[in-house]
Amino acid sequence: MKNTKDNACPMQKNEGELLLSYCAGSLAAERVAEVERHVGVCPECRSWVEGQQTVWQALEAWEVEPVSADFEAALFARIAREEKAAGWQRWREAWRRLLPGGLDWRVAAPAGAIALLLVVGLAVENPFRREQAEAMVKLEAREIEKAERALEDLEMLRQLEPLEEETRL
Amino acid sequence: MRAGRLWLAVVGLILAAAGLWAQPPERAERPHPLEKLRRLAPEERERVLQNMPPERRQMIEERLERWERMAPRRKKRLEGSLTNFQQMKPEQQQALRKLAKRFQETMPEDKRMEGRRALTMLRRLAPEARRRVLNGPRMRDRFNEQERELLREMAENMPD
């Protein structure tokens, strides 16, 4: 406490820690008297100490609000939501990389709408599937005709060959 | 530039989806339609035949039944004949169908069995031997000229 003994101002000597310890009440008793003597004559240090004491008093008066029972659950849910949002953000970034300059919704929205309409249209009335189904029906009909013709031909061949017992002779 | 890429991506997606929908059915070794018809469960066969005219349906059912009742050995032999017949050219098949029809319509009933027997023998002969037999006394006694000509044509056209 050479500074205070010599009436040197701790603020001017860049020894703010001394005043800080005084305000915090952690300064030794014999030095407290020295600081108080200096503060009594130094308006700058008095002002600093008063300001500091106001802060300490406010901190001592501050009461922590109680948290709700589901505080932690709500907190983790919020973290998860924000991580999910971050995933969506990454997806958007990927699109931005694919489309330099970002996704222009004035173009993307009509393009997406047309694609959606086409997909829904194809799902409801898929011409390819209808052709396939018709082909299967036709194939079935053709197959019946083929089977019928084969039966006719078998009948013809049967009528042209001798009976079993005759063939063996 | 950016819009162009986006449209390209959209068109690509649509074409890919359409391509998936339009995929042709898998190709596999299919049994002959007659075999498929024979293997059908009774209710399925009923479904297939239900919309046919009654006469046509009856004929199919009778022929299928006759086929099922046939002795295995004869069935096997006829299957072989049918396979050979189906490998003939369409015009040859049609010609043989016409000849068979002529046989049924013009050959007197009492001669048909003998005609079938003669046909079996003639099919085994070489063309020259076949001609000699057809012009021989025994054949001339049993069949007139048109009948012998019909037998010759049939023997030449029938599958093995």
PDB file of C-alpha atoms in Angstrom, chain A residues 95-104 107-108, chain B residues 1-10:
ATOM      1  CA  TRP A  95     -29.150 -26.693 -53.116  1.00  0.00           C
ATOM      2  CA  ARG A  96     -27.370 -23.374 -53.132  1.00  0.00           C
ATOM      3  CA  ARG A  97     -24.155 -25.134 -54.089  1.00  0.00           C
ATOM      4  CA  LEU A  98     -26.006 -27.031 -56.834  1.00  0.00           C
ATOM      5  CA  LEU A  99     -27.589 -23.830 -58.034  1.00  0.00           C
ATOM      6  CA  PRO A 100     -24.974 -21.098 -57.739  1.00  0.00           C
ATOM      7  CA  GLY A 101     -26.554 -17.934 -56.438  1.00  0.00           C
ATOM      8  CA  GLY A 102     -29.183 -19.815 -54.429  1.00  0.00           C
ATOM      9  CA  LEU A 103     -32.590 -21.261 -55.096  1.00  0.00           C
ATOM     10  CA  ASP A 104     -34.748 -18.763 -56.911  1.00  0.00           C
ATOM     11  CA  VAL A 107     -38.428 -20.302 -60.829  1.00  0.00           C
ATOM     12  CA  ALA A 108     -38.470 -23.208 -58.391  1.00  0.00           C
TER      13      ALA A 108
ATOM     14  CA  MET B   1     -28.363 -20.776 -66.200  1.00  0.00           C
ATOM     15  CA  ARG B   2     -29.635 -21.597 -62.718  1.00  0.00           C
ATOM     16  CA  ALA B   3     -33.204 -21.947 -63.966  1.00  0.00           C
ATOM     17  CA  GLY B   4     -31.993 -24.161 -66.786  1.00  0.00           C
ATOM     18  CA  ARG B   5     -30.366 -26.582 -64.355  1.00  0.00           C
ATOM     19  CA  LEU B   6     -33.494 -26.675 -62.214  1.00  0.00           C
ATOM     20  CA  TRP B   7     -35.718 -27.439 -65.180  1.00  0.00           C
ATOM     21  CA  LEU B   8     -33.264 -30.091 -66.297  1.00  0.00           C
ATOM     22  CA  ALA B   9     -33.453 -31.706 -62.857  1.00  0.00           C
ATOM     23  CA  VAL B  10     -37.277 -31.584 -62.901  1.00  0.00           C
TER      24      VAL B  10
END
